PDB file of C-alpha atoms in Angstrom:
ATOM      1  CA  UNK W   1     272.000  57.109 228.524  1.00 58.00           C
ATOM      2  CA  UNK W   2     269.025  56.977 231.111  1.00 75.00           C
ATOM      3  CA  UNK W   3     270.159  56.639 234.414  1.00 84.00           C
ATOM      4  CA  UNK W   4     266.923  56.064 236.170  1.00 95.00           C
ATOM      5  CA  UNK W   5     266.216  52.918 238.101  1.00 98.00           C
ATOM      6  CA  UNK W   6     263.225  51.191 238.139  1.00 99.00           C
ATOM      7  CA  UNK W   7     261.724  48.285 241.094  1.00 99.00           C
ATOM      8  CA  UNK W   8     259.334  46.551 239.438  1.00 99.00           C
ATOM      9  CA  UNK W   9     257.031  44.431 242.099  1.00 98.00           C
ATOM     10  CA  UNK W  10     256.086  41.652 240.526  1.00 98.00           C
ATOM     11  CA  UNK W  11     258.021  39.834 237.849  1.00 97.00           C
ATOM     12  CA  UNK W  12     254.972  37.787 235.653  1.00 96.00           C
ATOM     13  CA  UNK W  13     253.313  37.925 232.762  1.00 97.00           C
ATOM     14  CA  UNK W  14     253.053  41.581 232.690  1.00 98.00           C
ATOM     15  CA  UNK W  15     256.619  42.664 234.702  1.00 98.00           C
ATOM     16  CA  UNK W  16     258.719  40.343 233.312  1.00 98.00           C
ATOM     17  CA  UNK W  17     258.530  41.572 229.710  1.00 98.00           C
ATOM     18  CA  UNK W  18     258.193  45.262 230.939  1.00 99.00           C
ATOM     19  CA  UNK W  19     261.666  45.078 233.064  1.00 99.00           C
ATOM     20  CA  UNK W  20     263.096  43.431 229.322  1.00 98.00           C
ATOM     21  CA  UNK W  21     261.547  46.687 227.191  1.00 98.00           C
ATOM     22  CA  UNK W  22     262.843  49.044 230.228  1.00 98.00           C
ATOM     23  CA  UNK W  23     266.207  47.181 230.009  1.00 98.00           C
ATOM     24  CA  UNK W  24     266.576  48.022 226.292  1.00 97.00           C
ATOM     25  CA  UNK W  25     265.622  51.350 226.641  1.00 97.00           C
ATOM     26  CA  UNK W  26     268.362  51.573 229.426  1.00 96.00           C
ATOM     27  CA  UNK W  27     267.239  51.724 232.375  1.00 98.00           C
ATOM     28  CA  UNK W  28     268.136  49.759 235.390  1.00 98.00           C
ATOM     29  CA  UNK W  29     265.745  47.286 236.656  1.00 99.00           C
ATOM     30  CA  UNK W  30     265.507  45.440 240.361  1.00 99.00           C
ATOM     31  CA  UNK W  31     262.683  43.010 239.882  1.00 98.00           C
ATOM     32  CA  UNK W  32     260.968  41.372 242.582  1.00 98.00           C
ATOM     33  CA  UNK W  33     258.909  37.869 242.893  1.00 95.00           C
ATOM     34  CA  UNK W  34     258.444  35.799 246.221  1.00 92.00           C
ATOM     35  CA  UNK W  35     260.182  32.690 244.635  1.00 89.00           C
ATOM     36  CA  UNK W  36     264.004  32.391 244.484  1.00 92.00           C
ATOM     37  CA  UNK W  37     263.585  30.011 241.812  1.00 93.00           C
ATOM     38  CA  UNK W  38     262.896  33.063 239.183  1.00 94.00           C
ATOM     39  CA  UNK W  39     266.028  34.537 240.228  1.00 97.00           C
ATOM     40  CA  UNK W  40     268.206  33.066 237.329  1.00 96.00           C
ATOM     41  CA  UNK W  41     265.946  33.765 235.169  1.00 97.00           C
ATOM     42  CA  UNK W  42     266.008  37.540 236.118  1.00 98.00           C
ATOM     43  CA  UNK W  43     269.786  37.854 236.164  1.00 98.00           C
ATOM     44  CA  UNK W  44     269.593  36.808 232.731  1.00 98.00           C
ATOM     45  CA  UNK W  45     267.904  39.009 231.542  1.00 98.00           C
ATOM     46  CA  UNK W  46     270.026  41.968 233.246  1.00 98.00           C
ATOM     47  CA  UNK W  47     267.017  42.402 236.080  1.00 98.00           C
ATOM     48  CA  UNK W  48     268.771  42.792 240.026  1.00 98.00           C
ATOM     49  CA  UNK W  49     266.537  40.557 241.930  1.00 98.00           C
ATOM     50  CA  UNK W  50     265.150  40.907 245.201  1.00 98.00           C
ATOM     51  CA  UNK W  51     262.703  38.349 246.820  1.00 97.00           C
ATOM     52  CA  UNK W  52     259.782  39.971 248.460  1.00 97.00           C
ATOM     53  CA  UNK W  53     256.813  38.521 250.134  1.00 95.00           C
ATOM     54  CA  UNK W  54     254.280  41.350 250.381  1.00 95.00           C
ATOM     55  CA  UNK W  55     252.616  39.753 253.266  1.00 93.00           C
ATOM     56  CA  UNK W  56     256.023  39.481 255.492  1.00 92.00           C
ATOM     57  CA  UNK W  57     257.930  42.022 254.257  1.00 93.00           C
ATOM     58  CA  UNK W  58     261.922  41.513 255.479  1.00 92.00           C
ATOM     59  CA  UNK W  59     264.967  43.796 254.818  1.00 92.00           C
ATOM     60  CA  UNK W  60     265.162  43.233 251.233  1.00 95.00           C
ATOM     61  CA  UNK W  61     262.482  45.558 250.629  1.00 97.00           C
ATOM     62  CA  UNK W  62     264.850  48.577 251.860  1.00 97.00           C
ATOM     63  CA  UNK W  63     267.607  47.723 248.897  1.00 97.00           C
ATOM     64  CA  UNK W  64     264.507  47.068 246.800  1.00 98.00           C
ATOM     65  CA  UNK W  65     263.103  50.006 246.921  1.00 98.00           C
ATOM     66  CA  UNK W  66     266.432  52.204 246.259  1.00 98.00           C
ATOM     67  CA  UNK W  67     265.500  53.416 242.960  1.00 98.00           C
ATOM     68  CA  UNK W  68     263.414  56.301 241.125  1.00 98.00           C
ATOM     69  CA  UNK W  69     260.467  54.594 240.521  1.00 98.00           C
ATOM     70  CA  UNK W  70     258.364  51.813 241.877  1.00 99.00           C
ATOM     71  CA  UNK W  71     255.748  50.185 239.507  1.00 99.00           C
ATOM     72  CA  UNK W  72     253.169  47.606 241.441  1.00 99.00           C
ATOM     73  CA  UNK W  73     252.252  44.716 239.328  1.00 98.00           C
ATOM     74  CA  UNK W  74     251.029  42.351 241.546  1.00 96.00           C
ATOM     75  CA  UNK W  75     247.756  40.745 242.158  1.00 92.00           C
ATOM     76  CA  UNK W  76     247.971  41.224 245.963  1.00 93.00           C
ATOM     77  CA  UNK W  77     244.519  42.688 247.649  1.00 95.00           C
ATOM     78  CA  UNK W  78     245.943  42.294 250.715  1.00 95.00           C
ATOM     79  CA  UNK W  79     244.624  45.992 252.390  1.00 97.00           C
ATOM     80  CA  UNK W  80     246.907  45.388 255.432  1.00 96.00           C
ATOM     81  CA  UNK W  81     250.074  43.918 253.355  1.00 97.00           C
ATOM     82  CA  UNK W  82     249.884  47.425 251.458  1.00 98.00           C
ATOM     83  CA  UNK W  83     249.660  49.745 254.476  1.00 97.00           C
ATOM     84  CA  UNK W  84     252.850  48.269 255.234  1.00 97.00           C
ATOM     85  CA  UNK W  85     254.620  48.712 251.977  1.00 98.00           C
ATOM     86  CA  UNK W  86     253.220  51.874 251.608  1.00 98.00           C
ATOM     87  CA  UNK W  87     255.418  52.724 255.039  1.00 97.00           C
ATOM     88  CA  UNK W  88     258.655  50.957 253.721  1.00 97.00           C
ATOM     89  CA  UNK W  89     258.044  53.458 250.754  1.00 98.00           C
ATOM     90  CA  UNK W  90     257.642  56.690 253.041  1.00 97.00           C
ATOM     91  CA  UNK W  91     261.338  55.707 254.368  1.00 96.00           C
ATOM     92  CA  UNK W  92     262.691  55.593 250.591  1.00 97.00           C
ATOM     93  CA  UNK W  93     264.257  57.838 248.182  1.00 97.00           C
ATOM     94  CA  UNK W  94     261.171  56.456 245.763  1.00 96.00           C
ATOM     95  CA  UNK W  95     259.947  59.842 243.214  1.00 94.00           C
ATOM     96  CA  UNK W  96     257.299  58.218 242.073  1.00 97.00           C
ATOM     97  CA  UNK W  97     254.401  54.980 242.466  1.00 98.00           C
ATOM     98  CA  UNK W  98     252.611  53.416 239.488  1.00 98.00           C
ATOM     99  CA  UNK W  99     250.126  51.412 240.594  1.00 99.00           C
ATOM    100  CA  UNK W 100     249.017  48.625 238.189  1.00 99.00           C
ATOM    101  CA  UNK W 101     244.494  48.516 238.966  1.00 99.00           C
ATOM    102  CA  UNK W 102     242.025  47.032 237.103  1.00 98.00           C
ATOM    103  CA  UNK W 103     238.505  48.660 235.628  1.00 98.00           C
ATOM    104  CA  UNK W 104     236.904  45.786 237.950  1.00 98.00           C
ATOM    105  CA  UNK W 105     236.831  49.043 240.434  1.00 98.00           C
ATOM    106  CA  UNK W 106     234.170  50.113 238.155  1.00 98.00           C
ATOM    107  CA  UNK W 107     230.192  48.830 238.928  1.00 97.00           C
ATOM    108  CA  UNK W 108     228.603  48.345 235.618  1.00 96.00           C
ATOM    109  CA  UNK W 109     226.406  50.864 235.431  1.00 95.00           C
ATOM    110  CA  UNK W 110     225.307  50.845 231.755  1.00 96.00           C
ATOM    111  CA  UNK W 111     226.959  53.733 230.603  1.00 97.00           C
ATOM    112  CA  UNK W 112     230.615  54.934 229.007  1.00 98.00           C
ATOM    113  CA  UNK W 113     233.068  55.288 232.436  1.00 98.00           C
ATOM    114  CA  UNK W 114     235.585  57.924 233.175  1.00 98.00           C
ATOM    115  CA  UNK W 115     238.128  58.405 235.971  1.00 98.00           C
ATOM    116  CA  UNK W 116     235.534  61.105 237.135  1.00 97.00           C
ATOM    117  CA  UNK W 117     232.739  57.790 238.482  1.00 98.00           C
ATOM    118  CA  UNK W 118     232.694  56.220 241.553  1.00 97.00           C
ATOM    119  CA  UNK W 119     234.698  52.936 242.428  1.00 98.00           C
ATOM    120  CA  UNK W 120     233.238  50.238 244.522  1.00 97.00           C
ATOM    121  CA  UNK W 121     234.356  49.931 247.527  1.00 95.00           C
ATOM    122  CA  UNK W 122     236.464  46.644 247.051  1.00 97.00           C
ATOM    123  CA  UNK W 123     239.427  46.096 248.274  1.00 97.00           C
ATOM    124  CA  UNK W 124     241.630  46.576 245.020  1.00 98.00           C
ATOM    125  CA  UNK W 125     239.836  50.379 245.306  1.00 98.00           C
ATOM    126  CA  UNK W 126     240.683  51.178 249.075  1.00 98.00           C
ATOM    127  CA  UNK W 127     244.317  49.866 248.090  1.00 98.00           C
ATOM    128  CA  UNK W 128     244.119  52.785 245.351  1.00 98.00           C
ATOM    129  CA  UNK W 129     243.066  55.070 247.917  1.00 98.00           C
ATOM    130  CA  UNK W 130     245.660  54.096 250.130  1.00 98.00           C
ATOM    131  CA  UNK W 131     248.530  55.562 247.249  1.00 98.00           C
ATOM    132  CA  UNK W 132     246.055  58.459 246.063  1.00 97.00           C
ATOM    133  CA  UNK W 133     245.543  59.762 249.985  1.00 96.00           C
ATOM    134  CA  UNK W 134     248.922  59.746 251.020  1.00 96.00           C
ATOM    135  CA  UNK W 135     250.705  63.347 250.863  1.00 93.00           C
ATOM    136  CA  UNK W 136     253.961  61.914 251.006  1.00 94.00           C
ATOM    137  CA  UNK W 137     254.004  59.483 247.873  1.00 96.00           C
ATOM    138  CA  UNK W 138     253.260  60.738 243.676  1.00 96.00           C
ATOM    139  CA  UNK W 139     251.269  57.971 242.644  1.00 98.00           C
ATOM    140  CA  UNK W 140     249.347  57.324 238.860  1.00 98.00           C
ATOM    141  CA  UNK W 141     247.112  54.499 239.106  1.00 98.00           C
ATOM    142  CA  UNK W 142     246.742  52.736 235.897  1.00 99.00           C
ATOM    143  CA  UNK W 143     243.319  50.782 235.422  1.00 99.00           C
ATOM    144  CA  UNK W 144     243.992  47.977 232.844  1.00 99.00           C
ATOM    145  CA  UNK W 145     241.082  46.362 231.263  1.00 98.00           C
ATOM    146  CA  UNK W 146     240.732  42.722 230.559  1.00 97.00           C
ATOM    147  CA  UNK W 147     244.566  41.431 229.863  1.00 97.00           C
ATOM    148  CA  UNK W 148     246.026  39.410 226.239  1.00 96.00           C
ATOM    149  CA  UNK W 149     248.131  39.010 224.424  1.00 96.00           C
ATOM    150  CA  UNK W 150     251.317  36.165 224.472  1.00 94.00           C
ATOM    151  CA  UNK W 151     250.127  32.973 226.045  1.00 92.00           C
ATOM    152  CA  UNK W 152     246.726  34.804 227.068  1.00 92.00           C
ATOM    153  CA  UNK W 153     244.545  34.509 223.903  1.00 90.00           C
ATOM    154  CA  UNK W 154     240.730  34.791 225.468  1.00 88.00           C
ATOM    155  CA  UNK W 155     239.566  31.938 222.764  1.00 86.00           C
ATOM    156  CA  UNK W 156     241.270  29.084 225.233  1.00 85.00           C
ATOM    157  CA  UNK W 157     239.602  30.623 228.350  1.00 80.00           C
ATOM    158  CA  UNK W 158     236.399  28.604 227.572  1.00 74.00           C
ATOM    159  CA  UNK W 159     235.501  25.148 228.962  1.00 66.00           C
ATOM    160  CA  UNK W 160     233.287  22.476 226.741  1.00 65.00           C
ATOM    161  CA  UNK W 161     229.716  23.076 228.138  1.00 65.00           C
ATOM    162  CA  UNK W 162     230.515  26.718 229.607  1.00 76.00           C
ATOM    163  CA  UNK W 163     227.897  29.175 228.414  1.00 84.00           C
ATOM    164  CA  UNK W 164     229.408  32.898 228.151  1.00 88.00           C
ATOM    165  CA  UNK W 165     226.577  34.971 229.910  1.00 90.00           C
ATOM    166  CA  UNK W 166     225.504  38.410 228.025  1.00 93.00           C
ATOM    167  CA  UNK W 167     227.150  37.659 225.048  1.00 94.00           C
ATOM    168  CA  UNK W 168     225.561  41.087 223.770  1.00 94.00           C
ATOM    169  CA  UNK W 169     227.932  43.322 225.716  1.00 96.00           C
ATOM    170  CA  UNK W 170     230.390  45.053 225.355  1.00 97.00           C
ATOM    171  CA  UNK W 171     234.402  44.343 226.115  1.00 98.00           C
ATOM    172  CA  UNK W 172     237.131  46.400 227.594  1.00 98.00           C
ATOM    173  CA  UNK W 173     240.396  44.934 226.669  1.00 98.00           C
ATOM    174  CA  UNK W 174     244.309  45.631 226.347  1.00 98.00           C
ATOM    175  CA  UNK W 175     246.557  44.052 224.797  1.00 98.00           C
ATOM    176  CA  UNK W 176     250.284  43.575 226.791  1.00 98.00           C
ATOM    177  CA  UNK W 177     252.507  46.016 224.325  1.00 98.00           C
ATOM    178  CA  UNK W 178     250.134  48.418 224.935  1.00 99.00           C
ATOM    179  CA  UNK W 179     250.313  48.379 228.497  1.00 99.00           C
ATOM    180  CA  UNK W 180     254.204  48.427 228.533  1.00 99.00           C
ATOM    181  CA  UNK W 181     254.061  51.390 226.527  1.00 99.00           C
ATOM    182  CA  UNK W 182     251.509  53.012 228.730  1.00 99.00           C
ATOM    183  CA  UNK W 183     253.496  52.248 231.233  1.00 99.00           C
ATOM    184  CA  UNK W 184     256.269  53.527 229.803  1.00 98.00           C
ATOM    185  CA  UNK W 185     254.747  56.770 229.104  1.00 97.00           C
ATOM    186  CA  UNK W 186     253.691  57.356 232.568  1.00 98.00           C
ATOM    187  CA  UNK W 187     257.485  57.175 234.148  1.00 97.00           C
ATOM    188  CA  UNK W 188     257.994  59.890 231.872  1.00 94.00           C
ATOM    189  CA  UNK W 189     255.251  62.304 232.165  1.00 92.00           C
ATOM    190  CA  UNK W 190     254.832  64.676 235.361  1.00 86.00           C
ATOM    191  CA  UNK W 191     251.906  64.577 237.151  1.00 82.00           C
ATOM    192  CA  UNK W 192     250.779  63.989 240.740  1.00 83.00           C
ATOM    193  CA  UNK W 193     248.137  62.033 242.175  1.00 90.00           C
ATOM    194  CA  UNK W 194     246.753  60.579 238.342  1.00 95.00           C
ATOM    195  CA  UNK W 195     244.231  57.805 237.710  1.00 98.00           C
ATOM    196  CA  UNK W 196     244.222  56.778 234.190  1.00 98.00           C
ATOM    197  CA  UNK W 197     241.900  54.109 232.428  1.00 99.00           C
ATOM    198  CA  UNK W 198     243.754  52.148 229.725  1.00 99.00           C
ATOM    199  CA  UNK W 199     241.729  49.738 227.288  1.00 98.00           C
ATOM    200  CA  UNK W 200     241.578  49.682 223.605  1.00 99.00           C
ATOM    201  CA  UNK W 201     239.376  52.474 221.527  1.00 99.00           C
ATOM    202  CA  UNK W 202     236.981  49.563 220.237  1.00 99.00           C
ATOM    203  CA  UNK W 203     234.507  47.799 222.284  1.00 99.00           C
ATOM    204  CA  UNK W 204     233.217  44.785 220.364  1.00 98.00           C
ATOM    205  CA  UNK W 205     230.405  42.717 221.863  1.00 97.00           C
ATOM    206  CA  UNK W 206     231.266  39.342 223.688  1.00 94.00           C
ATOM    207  CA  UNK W 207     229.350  37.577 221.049  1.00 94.00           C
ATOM    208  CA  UNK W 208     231.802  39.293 218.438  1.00 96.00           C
ATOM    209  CA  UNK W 209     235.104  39.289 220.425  1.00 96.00           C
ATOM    210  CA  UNK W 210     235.099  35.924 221.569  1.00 93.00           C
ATOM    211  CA  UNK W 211     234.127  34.418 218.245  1.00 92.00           C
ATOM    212  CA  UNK W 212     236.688  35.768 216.927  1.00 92.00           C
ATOM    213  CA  UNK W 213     239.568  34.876 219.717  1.00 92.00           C
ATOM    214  CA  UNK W 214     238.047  31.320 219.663  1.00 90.00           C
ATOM    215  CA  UNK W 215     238.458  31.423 215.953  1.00 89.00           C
ATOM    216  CA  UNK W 216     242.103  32.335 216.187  1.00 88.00           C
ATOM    217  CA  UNK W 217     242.960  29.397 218.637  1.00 87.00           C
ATOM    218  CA  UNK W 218     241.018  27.248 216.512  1.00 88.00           C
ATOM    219  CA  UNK W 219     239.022  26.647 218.952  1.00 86.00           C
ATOM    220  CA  UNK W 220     234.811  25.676 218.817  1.00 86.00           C
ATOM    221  CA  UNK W 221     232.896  28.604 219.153  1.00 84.00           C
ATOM    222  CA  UNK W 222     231.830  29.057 222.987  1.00 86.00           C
ATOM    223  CA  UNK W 223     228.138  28.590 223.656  1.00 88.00           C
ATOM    224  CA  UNK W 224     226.073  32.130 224.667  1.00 89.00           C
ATOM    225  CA  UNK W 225     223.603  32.543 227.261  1.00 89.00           C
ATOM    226  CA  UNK W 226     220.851  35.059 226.179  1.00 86.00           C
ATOM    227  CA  UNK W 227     218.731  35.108 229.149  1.00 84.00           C
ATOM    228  CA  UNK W 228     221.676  37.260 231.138  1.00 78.00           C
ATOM    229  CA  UNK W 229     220.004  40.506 232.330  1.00 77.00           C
ATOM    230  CA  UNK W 230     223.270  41.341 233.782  1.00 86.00           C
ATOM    231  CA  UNK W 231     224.399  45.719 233.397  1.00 94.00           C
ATOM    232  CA  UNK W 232     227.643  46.520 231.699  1.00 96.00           C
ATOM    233  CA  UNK W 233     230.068  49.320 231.042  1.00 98.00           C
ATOM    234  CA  UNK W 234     232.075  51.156 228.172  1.00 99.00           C
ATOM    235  CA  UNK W 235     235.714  52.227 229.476  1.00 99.00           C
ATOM    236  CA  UNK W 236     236.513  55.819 228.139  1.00 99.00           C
ATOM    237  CA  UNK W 237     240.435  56.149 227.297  1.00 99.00           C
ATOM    238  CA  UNK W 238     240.168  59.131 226.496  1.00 99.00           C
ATOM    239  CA  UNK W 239     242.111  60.996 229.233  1.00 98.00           C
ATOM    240  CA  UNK W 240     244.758  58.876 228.890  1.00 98.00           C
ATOM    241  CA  UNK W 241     245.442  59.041 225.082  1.00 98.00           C
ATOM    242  CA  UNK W 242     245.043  63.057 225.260  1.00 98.00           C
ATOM    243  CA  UNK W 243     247.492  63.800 228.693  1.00 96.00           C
ATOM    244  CA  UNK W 244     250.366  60.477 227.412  1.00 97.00           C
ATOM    245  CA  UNK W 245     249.499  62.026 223.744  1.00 97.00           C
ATOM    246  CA  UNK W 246     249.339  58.505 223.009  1.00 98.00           C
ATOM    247  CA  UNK W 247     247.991  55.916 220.588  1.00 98.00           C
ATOM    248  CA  UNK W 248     246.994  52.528 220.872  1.00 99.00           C
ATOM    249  CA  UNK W 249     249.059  50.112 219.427  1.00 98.00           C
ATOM    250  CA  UNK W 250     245.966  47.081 219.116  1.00 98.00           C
ATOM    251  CA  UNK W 251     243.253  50.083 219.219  1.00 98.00           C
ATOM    252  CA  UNK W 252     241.131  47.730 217.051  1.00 98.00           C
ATOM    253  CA  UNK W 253     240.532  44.212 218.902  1.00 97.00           C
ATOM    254  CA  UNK W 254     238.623  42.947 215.917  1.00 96.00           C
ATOM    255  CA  UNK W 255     241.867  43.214 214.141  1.00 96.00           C
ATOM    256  CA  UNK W 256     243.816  40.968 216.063  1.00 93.00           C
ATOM    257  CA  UNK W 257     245.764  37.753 214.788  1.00 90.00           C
ATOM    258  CA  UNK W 258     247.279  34.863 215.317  1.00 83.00           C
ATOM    259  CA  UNK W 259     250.867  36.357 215.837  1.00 83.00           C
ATOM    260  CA  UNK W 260     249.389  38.649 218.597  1.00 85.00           C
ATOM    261  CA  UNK W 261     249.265  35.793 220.980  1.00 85.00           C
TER     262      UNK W 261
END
């Protein structure tokens, strides 16, 4: 029986079906969104809820953040909303912060990317730096490239007359069971202070990726622009799969179908 609790911060596409996997693998789960009207709907699925506006944080966030582990899954980039948190979570029992980043940090650069290169200096990265600075807290950041999967297939991202610009590079994509299993991963493995990039091992072209998704959601083919002279960049996963020992579950993208969405 796992008796670890987990706060989740931010119940949506990506928390809400994490806190259901955590729940089956029994752990408890407080979930928070800044909506009562999701409360319901996270009783029922065995989640404690807690209603927490980032931006004017209350005393909820002290029962909130009773727990083991706090995973940040929000799309805040609120700098000063986080410098605040990040004090609630000094005064907390709290082991351990995963904190849910993007490869946006990354400039394209025209080259394969590790957690080694620089970040711009946007504010999603100074929010990482925030966690990653701070003596007091054990924080892996997890940099998630481009989301899908349920309700999120790329092919019905396109507009009629939008023209998808440098169609002739490459992607940097996860699919959702593959970030809940990262996820998962990372509450169980022991390290301080980690950045991890997490994207599948394939890298398709646009041109070949979103042909494909567009194909799946039957979709017309989305129009290219060639005359992009835009730079791009290749996400390594490589630290992650060797220190989580861990293999993608979509590592292929070109080998997604329908029932993936």
């Amino acid at each position: 029986m796992n008796n670890k609790t987990i706060s989740i911060l931010g119940c949506g596409w990506l928390g809400l079906p994490l806190a259901q996997y955590l729940i089956s693998k029994h752990y408890k789960v407080n979930g928070a969104t800044r909506s009562e009207n999701k409360n319901e709907l996270l009783i029922s699925h065995g989640i404690k809820p807690f209603n927490i506006n980032t931006s004017d944080l209350n005393n909820t966030i002290t029962g909130f953040l009773q727990s083991d582990i706090l995973i940040c899954a929000i799309p805040s980039k609120d700098l000063h909303a986080f410098k605040n948190l990040i004090h609630e979570i000094e005064k907390s029992p709290l082991k351990k912060v995963i904190f849910i980043s993007s490869t946006s940090v990354y400039p394209a650069n025209n080259k394969t990317i590790t957690e080694l290169d620089n970040t711009n200096d946007g504010p999603l990265a100074q929010i990482e730096k925030l966690f990653l600075s701070n003596t007091n807290l054990n924080t892996t950041i997890l940099r998630f490239g481009g989301l899908i999967g349920p309700n999120r297939n790329p092919g019905n991202f396109f507009k009629t007359g939008r023209k998808l610009k440098a169609p002739n590079h490459p992607v940097n994509m996860i699919h959702l069971e593959d970030c809940i299993h990262i996820i998962e991963r990372t509450i169980q493995y022991k390290n301080r202070n980690n950045v991890l990039n997490a994207c599948a091992d394939t890298h398709p072209t646009k041109r070949e990726f979103y042909g494909r998704m567009t194909q799946l959601a039957q979709q017309k083919t989305p129009q290219f622009d060639n005359s992009s002279t835009s730079s791009f960049k290749i996400i390594s996963n490589n630290k992650l799969k060797n220190q989580l020992n861990y293999t993608f579950i979509y590592s292929d993208l070109m080998q997604l179908t329908l029932p993936d969405f």
